[in-house]
PDB file of C-alpha atoms and ligand atoms in Angstrom:
ATOM      1  CA  MET A   1      21.364  29.007  -0.654  1.00 80.00           C
ATOM      2  CA  ASN A   2      18.117  28.512   1.181  1.00 88.00           C
ATOM      3  CA  CYS A   3      14.853  29.677  -0.417  1.00 94.00           C
ATOM      4  CA  PRO A   4      13.452  32.789   0.091  1.00 93.00           C
ATOM      5  CA  LYS A   5       9.114  31.915   0.478  1.00 95.00           C
ATOM      6  CA  CYS A   6       9.195  28.394   1.320  1.00 96.00           C
ATOM      7  CA  HIS A   7      13.049  28.118   3.672  1.00 94.00           C
ATOM      8  CA  HIS A   8      13.892  24.699   1.674  1.00 94.00           C
ATOM      9  CA  GLU A   9      17.214  24.063   1.228  1.00 92.00           C
ATOM     10  CA  ASP A  10      17.409  23.305  -1.932  1.00 91.00           C
ATOM     11  CA  THR A  11      17.709  25.942  -5.049  1.00 92.00           C
ATOM     12  CA  LYS A  12      19.041  25.291  -8.305  1.00 93.00           C
ATOM     13  CA  VAL A  13      21.084  28.027 -10.408  1.00 91.00           C
ATOM     14  CA  THR A  14      19.567  29.064 -13.906  1.00 91.00           C
ATOM     15  CA  ASP A  15      22.236  31.773 -14.927  1.00 87.00           C
ATOM     16  CA  THR A  16      25.734  33.520 -14.006  1.00 82.00           C
ATOM     17  CA  ARG A  17      26.564  36.358 -14.804  1.00 81.00           C
ATOM     18  CA  MET A  18      28.937  39.125 -14.372  1.00 73.00           C
ATOM     19  CA  SER A  19      29.271  42.789 -13.977  1.00 71.00           C
ATOM     20  CA  SER A  20      31.120  44.183 -16.187  1.00 62.00           C
ATOM     21  CA  ASP A  21      33.499  44.541 -13.500  1.00 61.00           C
ATOM     22  CA  GLY A  22      34.931  41.716 -12.729  1.00 60.00           C
ATOM     23  CA  MET A  23      33.160  42.500  -9.163  1.00 66.00           C
ATOM     24  CA  ILE A  24      30.033  41.129  -8.511  1.00 75.00           C
ATOM     25  CA  ILE A  25      28.766  37.469  -9.518  1.00 78.00           C
ATOM     26  CA  ARG A  26      24.577  37.915  -9.971  1.00 84.00           C
ATOM     27  CA  ARG A  27      22.920  34.224  -9.920  1.00 88.00           C
ATOM     28  CA  ARG A  28      19.415  33.847 -10.836  1.00 93.00           C
ATOM     29  CA  ARG A  29      18.610  30.533  -8.929  1.00 95.00           C
ATOM     30  CA  GLU A  30      14.876  28.575  -8.633  1.00 96.00           C
ATOM     31  CA  CYS A  31      13.810  26.641  -5.387  1.00 96.00           C
ATOM     32  CA  ILE A  32      13.591  23.104  -6.509  1.00 96.00           C
ATOM     33  CA  ARG A  33      10.262  22.354  -3.932  1.00 96.00           C
ATOM     34  CA  CYS A  34       7.774  25.791  -4.899  1.00 97.00           C
ATOM     35  CA  ALA A  35       9.964  26.944  -8.153  1.00 96.00           C
ATOM     36  CA  PHE A  36       9.757  30.370  -6.640  1.00 96.00           C
ATOM     37  CA  ARG A  37      12.268  32.394  -8.445  1.00 96.00           C
ATOM     38  CA  PHE A  38      15.012  34.843  -6.761  1.00 95.00           C
ATOM     39  CA  SER A  39      18.512  36.234  -7.678  1.00 92.00           C
ATOM     40  CA  THR A  40      21.433  36.545  -5.399  1.00 88.00           C
ATOM     41  CA  MET A  41      24.619  38.733  -5.443  1.00 85.00           C
ATOM     42  CA  GLU A  42      27.734  37.500  -4.594  1.00 79.00           C
ATOM     43  CA  GLU A  43      31.038  38.838  -4.482  1.00 73.00           C
ATOM     44  CA  PRO A  44      33.540  36.417  -5.606  1.00 68.00           C
ATOM     45  CA  ALA A  45      35.495  35.077  -2.517  1.00 68.00           C
ATOM     46  CA  ILE A  46      37.722  37.852  -1.012  1.00 70.00           C
ATOM     47  CA  LEU A  47      41.845  36.498  -0.687  1.00 76.00           C
ATOM     48  CA  GLU A  48      42.544  37.345   3.114  1.00 83.00           C
ATOM     49  CA  LEU A  49      46.071  38.268   2.611  1.00 89.00           C
ATOM     50  CA  THR A  50      49.192  41.090   3.093  1.00 93.00           C
ATOM     51  CA  VAL A  51      50.903  42.629   0.219  1.00 93.00           C
ATOM     52  CA  ILE A  52      54.269  43.583   1.102  1.00 92.00           C
ATOM     53  CA  LYS A  53      54.977  46.726  -1.529  1.00 88.00           C
ATOM     54  CA  ARG A  54      58.698  47.178  -3.061  1.00 83.00           C
ATOM     55  CA  ASP A  55      59.041  49.912   0.167  1.00 88.00           C
ATOM     56  CA  GLY A  56      58.264  47.617   2.569  1.00 92.00           C
ATOM     57  CA  ARG A  57      54.735  49.040   3.403  1.00 93.00           C
ATOM     58  CA  ARG A  58      52.456  46.595   3.737  1.00 94.00           C
ATOM     59  CA  GLU A  59      48.307  46.569   2.615  1.00 92.00           C
ATOM     60  CA  PRO A  60      45.675  44.262   2.373  1.00 91.00           C
ATOM     61  CA  TYR A  61      45.117  42.812  -0.675  1.00 91.00           C
ATOM     62  CA  GLY A  62      42.571  44.470  -3.005  1.00 86.00           C
ATOM     63  CA  ARG A  63      40.980  42.841  -6.161  1.00 86.00           C
ATOM     64  CA  GLU A  64      40.639  46.569  -7.296  1.00 84.00           C
ATOM     65  CA  LYS A  65      44.101  46.809  -8.168  1.00 86.00           C
ATOM     66  CA  LEU A  66      44.135  43.652  -9.661  1.00 89.00           C
ATOM     67  CA  VAL A  67      41.402  44.044 -11.604  1.00 88.00           C
ATOM     68  CA  ALA A  68      42.352  47.867 -12.781  1.00 87.00           C
ATOM     69  CA  GLY A  69      45.714  46.848 -13.658  1.00 88.00           C
ATOM     70  CA  LEU A  70      43.604  43.849 -15.719  1.00 91.00           C
ATOM     71  CA  ARG A  71      41.587  46.574 -17.670  1.00 90.00           C
ATOM     72  CA  LYS A  72      44.955  48.703 -18.104  1.00 88.00           C
ATOM     73  CA  ALA A  73      46.677  46.486 -20.147  1.00 90.00           C
ATOM     74  CA  PHE A  74      43.257  44.314 -22.205  1.00 91.00           C
ATOM     75  CA  GLU A  75      43.029  48.488 -22.716  1.00 89.00           C
ATOM     76  CA  ARG A  76      40.989  47.781 -26.246  1.00 90.00           C
ATOM     77  CA  ARG A  77      41.765  44.327 -26.372  1.00 90.00           C
ATOM     78  CA  PRO A  78      39.374  41.459 -27.954  1.00 88.00           C
ATOM     79  CA  ILE A  79      38.562  40.452 -24.089  1.00 86.00           C
ATOM     80  CA  THR A  80      35.057  39.902 -22.387  1.00 84.00           C
ATOM     81  CA  SER A  81      34.612  40.714 -19.400  1.00 79.00           C
ATOM     82  CA  GLU A  82      34.080  36.863 -18.104  1.00 78.00           C
ATOM     83  CA  GLU A  83      37.244  36.245 -19.469  1.00 85.00           C
ATOM     84  CA  LEU A  84      38.619  38.953 -17.892  1.00 86.00           C
ATOM     85  CA  GLN A  85      36.940  37.301 -14.379  1.00 82.00           C
ATOM     86  CA  ARG A  86      38.269  34.719 -14.927  1.00 83.00           C
ATOM     87  CA  THR A  87      42.329  35.643 -15.472  1.00 89.00           C
ATOM     88  CA  VAL A  88      40.953  37.318 -12.030  1.00 89.00           C
ATOM     89  CA  ALA A  89      39.937  34.120 -10.744  1.00 85.00           C
ATOM     90  CA  ALA A  90      42.810  32.145 -12.382  1.00 87.00           C
ATOM     91  CA  ILE A  91      45.283  34.047 -10.606  1.00 92.00           C
ATOM     92  CA  GLU A  92      43.904  34.646  -7.159  1.00 90.00           C
ATOM     93  CA  ARG A  93      44.028  30.894  -7.600  1.00 86.00           C
ATOM     94  CA  ASP A  94      47.864  30.502  -8.176  1.00 90.00           C
ATOM     95  CA  ILE A  95      47.826  32.970  -5.363  1.00 91.00           C
ATOM     96  CA  GLN A  96      46.791  31.155  -2.824  1.00 86.00           C
ATOM     97  CA  LEU A  97      48.185  28.205  -3.578  1.00 87.00           C
ATOM     98  CA  LEU A  98      51.447  29.825  -3.309  1.00 88.00           C
ATOM     99  CA  ARG A  99      50.293  29.633   1.320  1.00 87.00           C
ATOM    100  CA  LYS A 100      51.743  32.300   2.659  1.00 88.00           C
ATOM    101  CA  PRO A 101      49.277  35.059   4.705  1.00 88.00           C
ATOM    102  CA  GLU A 102      51.460  38.110   3.258  1.00 93.00           C
ATOM    103  CA  VAL A 103      52.751  38.137  -0.192  1.00 93.00           C
ATOM    104  CA  ARG A 104      55.401  40.185  -2.374  1.00 91.00           C
ATOM    105  CA  SER A 105      53.683  42.632  -4.615  1.00 88.00           C
ATOM    106  CA  THR A 106      56.591  41.236  -7.318  1.00 86.00           C
ATOM    107  CA  GLU A 107      55.048  37.465  -7.066  1.00 90.00           C
ATOM    108  CA  ILE A 108      51.930  39.178  -7.917  1.00 91.00           C
ATOM    109  CA  GLY A 109      52.839  41.413 -10.313  1.00 89.00           C
ATOM    110  CA  ASP A 110      55.079  38.025 -12.228  1.00 88.00           C
ATOM    111  CA  LEU A 111      52.055  35.919 -11.371  1.00 92.00           C
ATOM    112  CA  VAL A 112      50.311  38.156 -13.420  1.00 92.00           C
ATOM    113  CA  LEU A 113      52.917  37.685 -15.836  1.00 90.00           C
ATOM    114  CA  ARG A 114      52.471  34.910 -16.768  1.00 90.00           C
ATOM    115  CA  HIS A 115      48.721  34.927 -17.273  1.00 92.00           C
ATOM    116  CA  LEU A 116      49.315  37.853 -19.454  1.00 92.00           C
ATOM    117  CA  ARG A 117      51.802  35.922 -22.068  1.00 87.00           C
ATOM    118  CA  LYS A 118      49.260  32.778 -22.263  1.00 87.00           C
ATOM    119  CA  ALA A 119      46.104  34.951 -22.955  1.00 88.00           C
ATOM    120  CA  ASP A 120      47.143  38.047 -24.830  1.00 89.00           C
ATOM    121  CA  GLU A 121      51.053  39.350 -25.503  1.00 87.00           C
ATOM    122  CA  VAL A 122      49.972  43.307 -26.506  1.00 88.00           C
ATOM    123  CA  ALA A 123      48.697  42.563 -23.032  1.00 90.00           C
ATOM    124  CA  TYR A 124      51.558  41.218 -21.626  1.00 88.00           C
ATOM    125  CA  VAL A 125      53.731  43.511 -22.889  1.00 86.00           C
ATOM    126  CA  ARG A 126      51.627  46.480 -21.614  1.00 86.00           C
ATOM    127  CA  PHE A 127      51.602  45.496 -18.364  1.00 88.00           C
ATOM    128  CA  ALA A 128      54.919  44.328 -18.030  1.00 84.00           C
ATOM    129  CA  SER A 129      56.387  48.233 -18.953  1.00 80.00           C
ATOM    130  CA  VAL A 130      54.045  50.075 -16.186  1.00 77.00           C
ATOM    131  CA  TYR A 131      54.809  46.827 -14.057  1.00 73.00           C
ATOM    132  CA  GLU A 132      57.125  47.935 -11.561  1.00 55.00           C
ATOM    133  CA  SER A 133      59.899  45.288 -11.246  1.00 51.00           C
ATOM    134  CA  PHE A 134      60.931  46.590 -15.046  1.00 51.00           C
ATOM    135  CA  ASN A 135      61.920  49.914 -13.608  1.00 52.00           C
ATOM    136  CA  ASP A 136      65.149  49.861 -15.634  1.00 53.00           C
ATOM    137  CA  LEU A 137      65.040  49.116 -19.191  1.00 53.00           C
ATOM    138  CA  ARG A 138      67.361  47.151 -20.362  1.00 58.00           C
ATOM    139  CA  SER A 139      65.031  44.814 -18.242  1.00 61.00           C
ATOM    140  CA  PHE A 140      62.254  45.566 -20.430  1.00 61.00           C
ATOM    141  CA  ARG A 141      64.542  45.394 -23.185  1.00 65.00           C
ATOM    142  CA  GLU A 142      65.457  41.960 -22.547  1.00 67.00           C
ATOM    143  CA  VAL A 143      60.996  41.238 -22.634  1.00 66.00           C
ATOM    144  CA  LEU A 144      60.609  42.657 -25.726  1.00 66.00           C
ATOM    145  CA  ASP A 145      63.924  40.573 -27.805  1.00 71.00           C
ATOM    146  CA  ALA A 146      62.287  37.390 -25.832  1.00 69.00           C
ATOM    147  CA  LEU A 147      59.040  37.592 -27.849  1.00 67.00           C
ATOM    148  CA  GLU A 148      60.395  39.168 -30.575  1.00 68.00           C
ATOM    149  CA  ARG A 149      62.646  36.228 -31.154  1.00 71.00           C
ATOM    150  CA  ARG A 150      59.079  34.473 -30.658  1.00 66.00           C
ATOM    151  CA  LYS A 151      57.350  35.755 -32.894  1.00 61.00           C
ATOM    152  CA  SER A 152      59.849  35.838 -35.867  1.00 55.00           C
ATOM    153  CA  PRO A 153      63.020  33.819 -36.140  1.00 51.00           C
ATOM    154  CA  ARG A 154      63.630  34.355 -39.415  1.00 51.00           C
ATOM    155  CA  THR A 155      63.426  37.908 -39.174  1.00 47.00           C
ATOM    156  CA  ARG A 156      66.484  37.424 -36.953  1.00 47.00           C
ATOM    157  CA  THR A 157      68.486  35.398 -39.812  1.00 48.00           C
ATOM    158  CA  ALA A 158      67.647  37.857 -41.695  1.00 48.00           C
ATOM    159  CA  ARG A 159      69.005  40.331 -40.294  1.00 49.00           C
ATOM    160  CA  ARG A 160      72.160  38.822 -38.456  1.00 53.00           C
ATOM    161  CA  ARG A 161      72.746  37.497 -42.913  1.00 53.00           C
ATOM    162  CA  ALA A 162      72.581  40.905 -43.096  1.00 51.00           C
ATOM    163  CA  ALA A 163      75.327  41.817 -40.516  1.00 52.00           C
ATOM    164  CA  ASP A 164      76.995  39.373 -41.819  1.00 53.00           C
ATOM    165  CA  ALA A 165      77.343  41.008 -45.298  1.00 49.00           C
TER     166      ALA A 165
HETATM  167 ZN1   ZN B   1      10.532  27.575  -2.140  1.00 55.54          ZN
END
């Protein structure tokens, strides 16, 4: 990033902020030679890939869809915009690691679920419940049951004893 005043090549970043929707990164910079201060607005690098939807239609990958889905899942949950942005970045990194020019929407959904499971159980269940692959009620129940088992092994044992009695 060249200094707009003296065109020196080296500038240092003094502050980095994310817009609340996580779509724009604002960096404050300072020229190492003339100390001129300026800011830049950057979009995080856009993934160039095609998403194959469940009905077979293809569309270009759009970060805004991922952000919107996560926002919904994290509604009224304690998460900062930086944390949301980090989650988006981590999911996109995993998508990139698939190293495919075309990715199925279900693959993206699975990656989202994997990250949400670690980050926030409520957000995880919310996303799972609207996630396309859970359109059959049984698999959604299985997810809920698995969560339940992990959370309260005692309750389950107690319930089983009650059933045995
Ligand atoms: Zn300068």
